[in-house]
Coordinates of C-alpha atoms and ligand atoms in Angstrom, one line a residue:
X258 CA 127.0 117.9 145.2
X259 CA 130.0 120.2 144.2
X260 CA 133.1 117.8 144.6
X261 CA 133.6 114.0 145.9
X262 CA 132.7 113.9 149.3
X263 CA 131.7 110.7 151.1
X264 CA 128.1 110.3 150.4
X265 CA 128.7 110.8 146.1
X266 CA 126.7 108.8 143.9
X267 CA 128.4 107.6 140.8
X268 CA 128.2 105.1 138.1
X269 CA 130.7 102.6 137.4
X270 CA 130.6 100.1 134.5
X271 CA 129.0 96.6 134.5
X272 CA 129.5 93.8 132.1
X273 CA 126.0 92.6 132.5
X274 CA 124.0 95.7 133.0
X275 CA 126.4 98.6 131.2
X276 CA 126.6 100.4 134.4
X277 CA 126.0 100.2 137.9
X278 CA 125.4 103.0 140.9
X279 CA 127.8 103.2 143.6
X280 CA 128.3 105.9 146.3
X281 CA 131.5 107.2 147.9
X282 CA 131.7 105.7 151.5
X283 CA 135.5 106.5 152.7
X284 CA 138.2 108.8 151.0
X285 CA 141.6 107.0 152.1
X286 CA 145.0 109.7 151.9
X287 CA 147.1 108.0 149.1
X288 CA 150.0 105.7 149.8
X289 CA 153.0 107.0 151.6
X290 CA 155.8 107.1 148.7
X291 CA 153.2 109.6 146.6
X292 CA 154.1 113.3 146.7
X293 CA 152.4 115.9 148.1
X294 CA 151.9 117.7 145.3
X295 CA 150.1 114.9 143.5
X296 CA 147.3 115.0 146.5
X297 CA 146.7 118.2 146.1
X298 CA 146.4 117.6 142.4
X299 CA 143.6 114.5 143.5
X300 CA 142.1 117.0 146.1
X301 CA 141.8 119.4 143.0
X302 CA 140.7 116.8 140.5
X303 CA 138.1 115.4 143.2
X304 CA 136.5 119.2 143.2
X305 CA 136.0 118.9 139.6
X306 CA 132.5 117.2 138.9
X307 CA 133.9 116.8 134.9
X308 CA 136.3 115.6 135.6
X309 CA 136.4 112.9 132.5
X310 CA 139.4 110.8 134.7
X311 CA 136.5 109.8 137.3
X312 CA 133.3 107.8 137.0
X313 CA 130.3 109.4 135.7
X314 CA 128.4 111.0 138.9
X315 CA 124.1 110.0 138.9
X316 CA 121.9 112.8 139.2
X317 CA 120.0 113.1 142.8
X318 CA 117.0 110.8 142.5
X319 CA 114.6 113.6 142.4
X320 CA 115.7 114.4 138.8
X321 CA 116.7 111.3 137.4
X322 CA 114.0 110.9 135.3
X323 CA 113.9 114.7 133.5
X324 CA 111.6 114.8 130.7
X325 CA 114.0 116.7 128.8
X326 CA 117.5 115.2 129.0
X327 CA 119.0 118.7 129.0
X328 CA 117.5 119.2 132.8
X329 CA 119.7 116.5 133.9
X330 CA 122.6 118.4 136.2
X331 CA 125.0 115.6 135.4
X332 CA 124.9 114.7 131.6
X333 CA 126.7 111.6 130.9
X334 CA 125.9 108.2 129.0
X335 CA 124.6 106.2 132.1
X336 CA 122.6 109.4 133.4
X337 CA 120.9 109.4 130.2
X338 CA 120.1 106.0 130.3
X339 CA 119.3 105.9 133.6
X340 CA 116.2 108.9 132.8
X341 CA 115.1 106.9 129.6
X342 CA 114.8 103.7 131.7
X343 CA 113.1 105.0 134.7
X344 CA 110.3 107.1 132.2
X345 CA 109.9 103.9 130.2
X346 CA 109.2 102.0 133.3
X347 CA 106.4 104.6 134.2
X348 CA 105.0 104.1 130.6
X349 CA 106.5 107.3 129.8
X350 CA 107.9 106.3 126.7
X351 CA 108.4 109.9 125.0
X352 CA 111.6 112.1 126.1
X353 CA 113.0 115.5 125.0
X354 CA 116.7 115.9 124.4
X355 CA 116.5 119.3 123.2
X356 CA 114.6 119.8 120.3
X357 CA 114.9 116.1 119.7
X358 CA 112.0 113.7 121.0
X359 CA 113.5 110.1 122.5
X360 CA 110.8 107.9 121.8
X361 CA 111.2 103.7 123.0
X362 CA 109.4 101.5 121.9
X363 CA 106.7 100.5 124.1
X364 CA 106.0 97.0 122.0
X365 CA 102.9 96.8 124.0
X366 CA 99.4 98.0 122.8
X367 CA 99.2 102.0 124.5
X368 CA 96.6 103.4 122.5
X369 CA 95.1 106.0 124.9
X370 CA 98.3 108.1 124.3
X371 CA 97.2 108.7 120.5
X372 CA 93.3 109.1 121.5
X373 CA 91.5 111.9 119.9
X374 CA 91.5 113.9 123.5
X375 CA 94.9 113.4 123.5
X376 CA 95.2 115.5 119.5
X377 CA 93.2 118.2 122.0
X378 CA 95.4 118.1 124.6
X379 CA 98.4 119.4 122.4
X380 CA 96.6 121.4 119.8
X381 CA 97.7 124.8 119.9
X382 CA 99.8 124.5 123.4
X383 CA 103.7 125.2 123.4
X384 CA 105.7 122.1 123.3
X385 CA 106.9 122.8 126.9
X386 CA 103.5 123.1 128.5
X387 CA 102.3 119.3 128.3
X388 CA 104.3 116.1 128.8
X389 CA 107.1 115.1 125.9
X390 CA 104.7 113.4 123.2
X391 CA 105.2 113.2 119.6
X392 CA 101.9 115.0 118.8
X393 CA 104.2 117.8 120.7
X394 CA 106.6 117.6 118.0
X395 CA 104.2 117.9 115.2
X396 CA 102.5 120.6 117.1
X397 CA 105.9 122.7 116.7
X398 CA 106.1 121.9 113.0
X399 CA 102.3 122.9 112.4
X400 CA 103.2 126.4 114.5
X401 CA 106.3 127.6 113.0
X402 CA 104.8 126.8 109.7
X403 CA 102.3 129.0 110.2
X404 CA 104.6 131.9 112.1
X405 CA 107.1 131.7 109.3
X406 CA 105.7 130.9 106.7
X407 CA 108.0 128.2 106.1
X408 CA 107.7 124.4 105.4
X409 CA 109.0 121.9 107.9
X410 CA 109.6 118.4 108.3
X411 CA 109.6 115.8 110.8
X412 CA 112.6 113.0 110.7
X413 CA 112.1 110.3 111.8
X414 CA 115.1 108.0 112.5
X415 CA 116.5 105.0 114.5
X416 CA 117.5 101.5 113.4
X417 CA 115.1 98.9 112.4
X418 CA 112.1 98.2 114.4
X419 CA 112.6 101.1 116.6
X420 CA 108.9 102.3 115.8
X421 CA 109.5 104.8 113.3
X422 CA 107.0 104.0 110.5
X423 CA 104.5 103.7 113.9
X424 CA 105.4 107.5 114.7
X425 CA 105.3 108.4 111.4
X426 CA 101.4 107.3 110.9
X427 CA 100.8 109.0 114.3
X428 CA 102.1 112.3 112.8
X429 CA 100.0 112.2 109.5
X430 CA 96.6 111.4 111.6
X431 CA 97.7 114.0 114.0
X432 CA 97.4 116.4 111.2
X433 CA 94.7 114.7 109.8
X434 CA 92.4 115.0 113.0
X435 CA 93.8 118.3 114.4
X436 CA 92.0 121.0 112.3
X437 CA 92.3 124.1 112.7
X438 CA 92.4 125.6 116.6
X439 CA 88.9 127.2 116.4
X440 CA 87.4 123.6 115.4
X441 CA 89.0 121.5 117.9
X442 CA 88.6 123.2 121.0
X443 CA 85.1 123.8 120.1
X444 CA 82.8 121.1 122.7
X445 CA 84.5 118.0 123.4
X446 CA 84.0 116.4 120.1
X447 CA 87.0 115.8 118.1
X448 CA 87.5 116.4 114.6
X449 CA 88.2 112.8 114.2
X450 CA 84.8 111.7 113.0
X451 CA 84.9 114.7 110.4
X452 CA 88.4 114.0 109.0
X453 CA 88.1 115.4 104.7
X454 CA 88.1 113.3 102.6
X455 CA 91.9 114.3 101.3
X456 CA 92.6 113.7 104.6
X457 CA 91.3 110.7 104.2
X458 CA 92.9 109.7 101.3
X459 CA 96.2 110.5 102.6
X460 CA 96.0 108.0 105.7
X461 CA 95.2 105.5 103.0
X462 CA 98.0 105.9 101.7
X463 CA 99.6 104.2 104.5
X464 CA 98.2 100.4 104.2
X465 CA 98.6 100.6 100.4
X466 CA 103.0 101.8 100.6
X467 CA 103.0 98.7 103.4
X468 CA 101.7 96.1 101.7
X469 CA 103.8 97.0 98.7
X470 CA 107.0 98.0 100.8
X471 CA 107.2 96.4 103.7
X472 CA 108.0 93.1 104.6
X473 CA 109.0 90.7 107.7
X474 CA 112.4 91.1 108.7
X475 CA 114.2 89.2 111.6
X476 CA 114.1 92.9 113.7
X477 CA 110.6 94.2 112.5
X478 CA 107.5 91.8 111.6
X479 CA 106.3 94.8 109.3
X480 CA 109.6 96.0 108.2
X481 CA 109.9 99.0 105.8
X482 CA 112.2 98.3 103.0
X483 CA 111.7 101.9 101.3
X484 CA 112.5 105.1 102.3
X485 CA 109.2 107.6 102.8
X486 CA 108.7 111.2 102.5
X487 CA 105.3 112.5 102.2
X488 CA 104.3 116.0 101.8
X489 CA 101.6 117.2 104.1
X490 CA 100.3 120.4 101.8
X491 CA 98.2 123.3 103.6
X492 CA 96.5 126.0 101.7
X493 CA 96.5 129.5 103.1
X494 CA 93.9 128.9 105.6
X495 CA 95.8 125.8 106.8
X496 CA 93.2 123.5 105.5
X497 CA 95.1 120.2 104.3
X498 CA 94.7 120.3 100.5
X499 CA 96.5 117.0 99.3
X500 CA 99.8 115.4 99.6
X501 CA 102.8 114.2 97.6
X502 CA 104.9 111.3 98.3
X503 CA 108.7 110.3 97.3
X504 CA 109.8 107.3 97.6
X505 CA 113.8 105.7 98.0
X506 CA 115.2 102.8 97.2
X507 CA 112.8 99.5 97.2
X508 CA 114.7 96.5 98.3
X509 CA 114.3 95.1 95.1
X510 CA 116.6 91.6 96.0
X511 CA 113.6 90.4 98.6
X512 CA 111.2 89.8 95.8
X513 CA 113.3 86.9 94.5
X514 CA 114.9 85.9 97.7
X515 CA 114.3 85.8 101.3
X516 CA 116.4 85.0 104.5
X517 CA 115.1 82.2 106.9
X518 CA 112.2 83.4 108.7
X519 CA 111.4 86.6 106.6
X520 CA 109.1 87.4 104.1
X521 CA 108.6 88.6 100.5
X522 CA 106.2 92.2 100.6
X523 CA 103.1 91.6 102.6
X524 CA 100.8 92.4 99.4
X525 CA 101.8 89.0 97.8
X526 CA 100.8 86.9 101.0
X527 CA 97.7 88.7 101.2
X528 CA 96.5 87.6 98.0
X529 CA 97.0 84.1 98.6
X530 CA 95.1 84.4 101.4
X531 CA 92.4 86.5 100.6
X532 CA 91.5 85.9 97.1
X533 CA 88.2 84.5 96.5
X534 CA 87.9 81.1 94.9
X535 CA 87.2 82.9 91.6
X536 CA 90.2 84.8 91.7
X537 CA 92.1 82.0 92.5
X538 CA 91.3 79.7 89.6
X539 CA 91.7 82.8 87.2
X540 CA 95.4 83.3 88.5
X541 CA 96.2 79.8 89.2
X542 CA 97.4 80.8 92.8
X543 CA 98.6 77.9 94.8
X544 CA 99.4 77.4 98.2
X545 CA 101.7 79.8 100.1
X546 CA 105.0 76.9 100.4
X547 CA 104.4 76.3 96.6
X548 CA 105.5 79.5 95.5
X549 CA 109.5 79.8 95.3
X550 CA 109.8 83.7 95.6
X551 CA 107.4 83.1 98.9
X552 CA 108.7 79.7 100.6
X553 CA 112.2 80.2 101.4
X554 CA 111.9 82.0 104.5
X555 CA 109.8 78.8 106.1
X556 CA 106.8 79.9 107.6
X557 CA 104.8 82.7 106.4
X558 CA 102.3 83.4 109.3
X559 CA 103.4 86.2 111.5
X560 CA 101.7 86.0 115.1
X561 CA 99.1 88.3 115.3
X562 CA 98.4 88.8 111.7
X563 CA 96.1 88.1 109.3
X564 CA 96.6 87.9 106.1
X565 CA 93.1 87.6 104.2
X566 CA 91.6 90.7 106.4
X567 CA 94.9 92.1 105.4
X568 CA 94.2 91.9 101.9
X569 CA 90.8 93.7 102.9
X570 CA 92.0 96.5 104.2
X571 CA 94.2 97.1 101.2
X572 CA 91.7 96.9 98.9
X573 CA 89.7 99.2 100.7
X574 CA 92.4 101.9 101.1
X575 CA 92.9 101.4 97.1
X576 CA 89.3 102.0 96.8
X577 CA 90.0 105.6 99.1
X578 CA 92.6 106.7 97.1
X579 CA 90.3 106.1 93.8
X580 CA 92.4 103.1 92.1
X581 CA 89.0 101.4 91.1
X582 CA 88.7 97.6 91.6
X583 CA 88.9 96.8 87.5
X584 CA 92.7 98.6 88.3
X585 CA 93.0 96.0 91.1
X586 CA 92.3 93.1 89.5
X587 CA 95.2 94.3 87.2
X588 CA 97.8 94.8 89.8
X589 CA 97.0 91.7 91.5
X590 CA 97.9 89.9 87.9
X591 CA 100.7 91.2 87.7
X592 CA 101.5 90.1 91.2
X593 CA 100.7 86.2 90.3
X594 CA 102.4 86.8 87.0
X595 CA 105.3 87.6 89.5
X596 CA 104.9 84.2 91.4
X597 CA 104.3 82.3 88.7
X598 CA 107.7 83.7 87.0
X599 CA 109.3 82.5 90.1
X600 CA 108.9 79.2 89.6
X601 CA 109.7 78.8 85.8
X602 CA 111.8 75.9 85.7
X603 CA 115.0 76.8 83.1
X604 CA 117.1 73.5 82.9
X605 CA 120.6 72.9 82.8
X606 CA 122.1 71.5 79.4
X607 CA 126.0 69.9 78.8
X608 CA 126.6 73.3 77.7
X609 CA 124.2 75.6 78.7
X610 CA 120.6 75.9 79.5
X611 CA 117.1 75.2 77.9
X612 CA 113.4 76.4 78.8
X613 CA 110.7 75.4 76.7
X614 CA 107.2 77.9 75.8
X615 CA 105.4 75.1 77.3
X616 CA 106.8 75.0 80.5
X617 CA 103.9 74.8 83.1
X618 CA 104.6 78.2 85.1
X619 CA 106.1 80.1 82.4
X620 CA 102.9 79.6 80.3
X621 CA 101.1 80.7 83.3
X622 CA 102.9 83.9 83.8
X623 CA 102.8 85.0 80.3
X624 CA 99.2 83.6 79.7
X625 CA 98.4 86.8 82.4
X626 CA 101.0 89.4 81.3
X627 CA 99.5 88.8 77.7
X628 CA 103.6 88.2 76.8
X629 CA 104.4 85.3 73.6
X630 CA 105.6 82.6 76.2
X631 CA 108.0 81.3 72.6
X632 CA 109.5 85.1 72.4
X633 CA 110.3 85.0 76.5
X634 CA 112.0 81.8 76.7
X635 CA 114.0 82.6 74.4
X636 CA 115.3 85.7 75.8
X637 CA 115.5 84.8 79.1
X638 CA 117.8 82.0 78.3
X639 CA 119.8 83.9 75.4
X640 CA 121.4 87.3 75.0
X641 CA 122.3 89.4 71.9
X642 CA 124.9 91.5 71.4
X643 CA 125.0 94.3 68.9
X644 CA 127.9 95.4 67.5
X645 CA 128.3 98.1 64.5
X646 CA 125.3 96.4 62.8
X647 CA 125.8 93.1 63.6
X648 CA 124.5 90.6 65.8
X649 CA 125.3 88.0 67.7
X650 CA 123.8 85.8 69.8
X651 CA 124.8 83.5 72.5
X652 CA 123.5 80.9 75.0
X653 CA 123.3 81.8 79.0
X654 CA 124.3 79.3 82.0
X655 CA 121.3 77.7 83.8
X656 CA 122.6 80.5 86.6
X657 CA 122.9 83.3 84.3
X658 CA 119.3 82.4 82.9
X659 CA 118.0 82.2 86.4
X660 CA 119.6 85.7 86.9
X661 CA 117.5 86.8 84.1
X662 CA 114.5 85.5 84.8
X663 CA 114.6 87.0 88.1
X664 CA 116.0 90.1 86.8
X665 CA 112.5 90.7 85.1
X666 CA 110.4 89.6 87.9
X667 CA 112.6 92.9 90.1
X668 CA 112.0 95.1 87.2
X669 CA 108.3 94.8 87.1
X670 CA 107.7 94.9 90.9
X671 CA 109.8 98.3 91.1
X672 CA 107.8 99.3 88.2
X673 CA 105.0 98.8 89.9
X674 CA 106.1 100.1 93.2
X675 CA 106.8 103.4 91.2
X676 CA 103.2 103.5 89.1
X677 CA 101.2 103.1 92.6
X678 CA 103.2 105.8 94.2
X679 CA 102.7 107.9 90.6
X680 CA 99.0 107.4 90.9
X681 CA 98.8 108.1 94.6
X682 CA 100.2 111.6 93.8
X683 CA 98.6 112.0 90.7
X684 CA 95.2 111.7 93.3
X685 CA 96.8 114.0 95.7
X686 CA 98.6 116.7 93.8
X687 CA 96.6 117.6 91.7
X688 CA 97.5 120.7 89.7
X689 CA 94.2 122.3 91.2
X690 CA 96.5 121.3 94.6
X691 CA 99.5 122.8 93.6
X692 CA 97.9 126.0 92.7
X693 CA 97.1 126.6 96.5
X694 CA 99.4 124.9 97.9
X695 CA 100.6 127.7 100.8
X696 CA 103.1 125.5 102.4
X697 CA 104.0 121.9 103.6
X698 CA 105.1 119.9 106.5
X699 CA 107.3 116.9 105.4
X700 CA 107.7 113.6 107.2
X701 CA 110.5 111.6 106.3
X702 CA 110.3 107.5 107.4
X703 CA 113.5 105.9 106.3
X704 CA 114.1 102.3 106.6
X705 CA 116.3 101.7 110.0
X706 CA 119.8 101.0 110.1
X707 CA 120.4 97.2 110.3
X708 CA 122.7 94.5 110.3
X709 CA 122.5 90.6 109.5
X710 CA 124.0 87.7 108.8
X711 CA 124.4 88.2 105.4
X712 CA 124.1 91.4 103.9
X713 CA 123.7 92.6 100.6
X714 CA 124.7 96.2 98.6
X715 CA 121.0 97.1 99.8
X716 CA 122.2 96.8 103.5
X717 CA 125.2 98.6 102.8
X718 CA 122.8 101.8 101.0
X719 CA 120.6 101.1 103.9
X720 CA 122.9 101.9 106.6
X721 CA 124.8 104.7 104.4
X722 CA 121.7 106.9 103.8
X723 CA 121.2 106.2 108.2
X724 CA 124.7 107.5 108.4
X725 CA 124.1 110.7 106.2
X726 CA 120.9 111.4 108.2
X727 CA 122.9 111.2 111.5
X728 CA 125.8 113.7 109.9
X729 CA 122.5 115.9 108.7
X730 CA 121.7 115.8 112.2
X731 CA 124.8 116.7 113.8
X732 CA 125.6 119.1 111.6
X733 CA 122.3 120.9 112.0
X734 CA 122.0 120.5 115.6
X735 CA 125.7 121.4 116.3
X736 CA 125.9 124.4 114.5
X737 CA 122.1 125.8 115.2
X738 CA 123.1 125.3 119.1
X739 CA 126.8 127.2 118.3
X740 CA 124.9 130.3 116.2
X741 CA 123.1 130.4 119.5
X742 CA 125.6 130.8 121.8
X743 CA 127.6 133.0 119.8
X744 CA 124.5 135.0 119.2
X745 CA 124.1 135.3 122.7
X746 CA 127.3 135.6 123.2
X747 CA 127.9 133.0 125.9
X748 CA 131.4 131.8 126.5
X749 CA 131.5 128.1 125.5
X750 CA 133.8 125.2 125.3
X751 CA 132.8 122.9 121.5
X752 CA 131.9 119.5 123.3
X753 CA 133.8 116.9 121.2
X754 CA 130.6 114.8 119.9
X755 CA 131.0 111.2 118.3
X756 CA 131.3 112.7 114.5
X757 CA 130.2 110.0 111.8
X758 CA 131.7 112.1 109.0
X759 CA 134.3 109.8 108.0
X760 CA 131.2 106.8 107.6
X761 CA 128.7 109.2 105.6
X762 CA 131.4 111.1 102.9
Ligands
ATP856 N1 104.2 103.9 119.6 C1 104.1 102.6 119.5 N2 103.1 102.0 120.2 C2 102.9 100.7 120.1 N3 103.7 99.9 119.4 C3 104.7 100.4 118.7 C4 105.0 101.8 118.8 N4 106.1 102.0 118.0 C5 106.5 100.8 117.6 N5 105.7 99.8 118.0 C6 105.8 98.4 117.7 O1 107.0 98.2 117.1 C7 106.9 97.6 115.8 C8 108.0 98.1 114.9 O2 107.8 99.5 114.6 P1 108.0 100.2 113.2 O3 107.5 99.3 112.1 O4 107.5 101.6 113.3 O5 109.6 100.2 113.2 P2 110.5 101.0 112.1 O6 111.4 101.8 113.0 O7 109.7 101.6 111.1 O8 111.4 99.8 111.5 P3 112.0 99.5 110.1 O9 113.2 100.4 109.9 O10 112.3 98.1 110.1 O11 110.9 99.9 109.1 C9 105.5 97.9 115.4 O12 104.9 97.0 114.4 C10 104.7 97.9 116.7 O13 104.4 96.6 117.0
MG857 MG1 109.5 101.3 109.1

């Protein structure tokens, strides 16, 4: 439709549903006392279709739902929406926007799109060629790696829960399974059932970062609370070699405290549950609710999940990527020494605060750390300060203690958060890897941006490293598209995008 003649479709905002269509069903001449020159202007204006002073028009139904967002003829907000809705209600949940993929969320099992047939289905093909999928994406990255000899990375963004750590996994096992073109168009087979064993390894690595990073969050029941960016290394014959991950930023404050109906890190729930009776009585590990770093969130059970065949599955992805079990029999006493820690009791004096070397938990927790429970009382509720060779030292609040003592249980979680993803790369980058190492294709799985009732300085670094990622984006995707056009030398207006700059300084 070139201008507004009776019969236009258009969208017009809604309180309740953002926008609604309408269509154009009488154009009535303007009042009397208007000049003549102002209708022309409206006859003018009602030519223009971008007009910004009139509603958004809708796209004819026919190509409402493009599967790349650029397609669309009219390209405004409720056009977009109104595409992403109609695909998602045809279980399409994958869109292009450009070079960007839209992917929703389809919180609903829909495993046949990440089948083996479906790795065939993209492997080798150009993006364009098949339906918008996310194997399409990694597809691209695998291909210009190879024609320029170049490494890539995926980015993965959107706020929490979105599905990001979900598309992330489906890009490693995409690489994992697709091999090299010869293999996996040859017969029907897939490569799936002959995945290496680095390959292997490296999907392993995937139950071990979650149980350690991720946690439930109001928004997400297996919520990341770490950034993620794993190396996917290829030799020269494209043959996946090893991996190397780097991690960001553990929420460190959910180990000691938890918002009402959230979780501490999966790993330490697991363990309750899924410790033998053996393994019990040698940590002292009690029930869930009697646990302070585990209880303040009320109920620990997330639907659909279980915790003990949980632990399982960690343990056997530890044993993949060659921590032996004598290693995790460590690591889970440290975790109980953790709990344990939690609930030392420090009391409060008239003038500050006491905790005695025989005080149930604390005996507990250094009983298993192999610490002097005498020497860590008395540091945890004392400090000393050094100055020019003397020292002094002083009492701490009953707070100020507690700060302490939970100060130490953050420091060794981290710790060990850093160790497992030292060893994992110490398994995977090998210096033999390094030394054929041809080139890599990155995958970067932030945590999403988020927002809650109370939020802490993590929140705030949360949602500033979102922001910097979205002015990473614009400014890549902005100026590649400008080099373009001036390259091709098309005569272009700059559309006036919603710039974050002044958020992500
Ligand atoms: N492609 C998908 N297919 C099926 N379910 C999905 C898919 N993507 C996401 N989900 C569902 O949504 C949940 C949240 O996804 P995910 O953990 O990937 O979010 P996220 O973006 O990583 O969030 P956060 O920033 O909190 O880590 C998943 O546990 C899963 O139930
Ligand atoms: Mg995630």
């Amino acid at each position: 439709m070139a201008s507004w003649d009776v019969g236009t479709r258009a969208w017009f905002p809604n309180p309740a549903d953002g926008f609604i269509p309408g269509e154009l069903v009488e154009r009535k001449k303007l009042a009397a006392d208007d000049s003549t020159s102002t209708v022309e202007t409206t006859e003018e204006a009602l030519r223009d279709t971008h007009n910004p002073n009139l509603p958004p028009l809708m796209n004819p139904p026919m190509f409402e739902a493009a599967e790349d967002l650029t397609n669309l003829s009219h390209l405004n907000e409720p056009a977009i929406l109104q595409a992403i809705k109609l695909r998602y209600a045809q279980k399409e949940i994958y869109t292009y926007s450009g070079i960007v993929l839209i992917a929703t969320n389809p919180f609903a099992r829909v495993d046949s799109l990440y089948v083996p047939q479906m790795v065939q289905v993209y492997t080798g093909k150009q993006r364009n060629s098949q339906a918008p999928h996310l194997f399409a994406i990694a597809e691209e990255a695998y291909t210009d790696m190879l024609r320029d000899t170049r490494n890539q990375t995926v980015v993965v963004s959107g706020e929490s829960g979105a599905g990001k750590t979900v598309s992330a996994k489906y890009i490693m096992r995409y690489f994992a399974t697709r091999g090299t073109p010869g293999q996996s168009l040859k017969g029907s087979k897939s490569r799936a059932d002959a995945i290496s064993e680095t390959e292997e390894q490296i999907l392993a690595t995937n139950p071990v970062m979650e149980a350690f990073g991720n946690a439930k969050t109001t928004r997400n029941d297996n919520s990341s609370r770490f950034g993620k960016y794993i190396e996917i290394m290829f030799d020269k014959q494209t043959d996946i070699i090893g991996a190397r991950i780097r991690t960001y930023l553990l929420e460190r404050s959910r180990l000691v405290f938890q918002p009402l109906k959230e979780r501490n890190y999966h790993i330490f729930y697991q363990l309750v549950a899924g410790a033998t009776e053996r393994e019990r009585q040698e940590l002292s590990l009690l029930p869930v609710d009697q646990f302070e770093y585990l209880n303040q969130g009320g109920d620990p059970r997330i639907d659909g999940v279980d915790d003990a065949a949980e632990f399982n599955i960690t343990k056997k992805a530890f044993t993949t990527i060659n921590v032996s079990e004598s290693t995790q029999r460590e690591i889970f006493k440290l975790l109980a020494a953790l709990l344990h820690l939690g609930n030392v009791k420090i009391t409060a004096t008239r003038t500050d605060s006491s905790l005695s070397a025989t005080e149930p938990s604390l005996e507990k927790a250094c009983a298993i750390l192999g610490l002097n429970a005498a020497d860590f009382a008395k540091w945890i509720i004392k400090k000393q300060l050094v100055t020019r060779g003397e020292k002094i030292m002083s009492n701490l609040t009953q707070q100020q203690a507690t700060v302490v003592r939970d100060s130490v249980a953050k420091f060794i979680y981290s710790s060990l958060f850093d160790w497992l993803v030292e060893i994992i790369n110490r398994g995977l980058a090998t210096d033999a890897v390094l030394q054929q190492l041809h080139t890599f294709i990155g995958v970067l799985d932030i945590y999403g941006f988020e927002h809650f009732a109370k939020n802490s300085f993590e929140q705030f670094c949360i949602n500033y490293a979102n922001e910097k990622l979205q002015q990473e984006f614009n400014q890549h995707v902005f100026k590649l598209e400008q080099e373009e056009y001036i390259r091709e030398e098309i005569d272009w207006t700059f559309i006036d995008f919603s710039d974050n700059q002044p958020a992500s300084i």
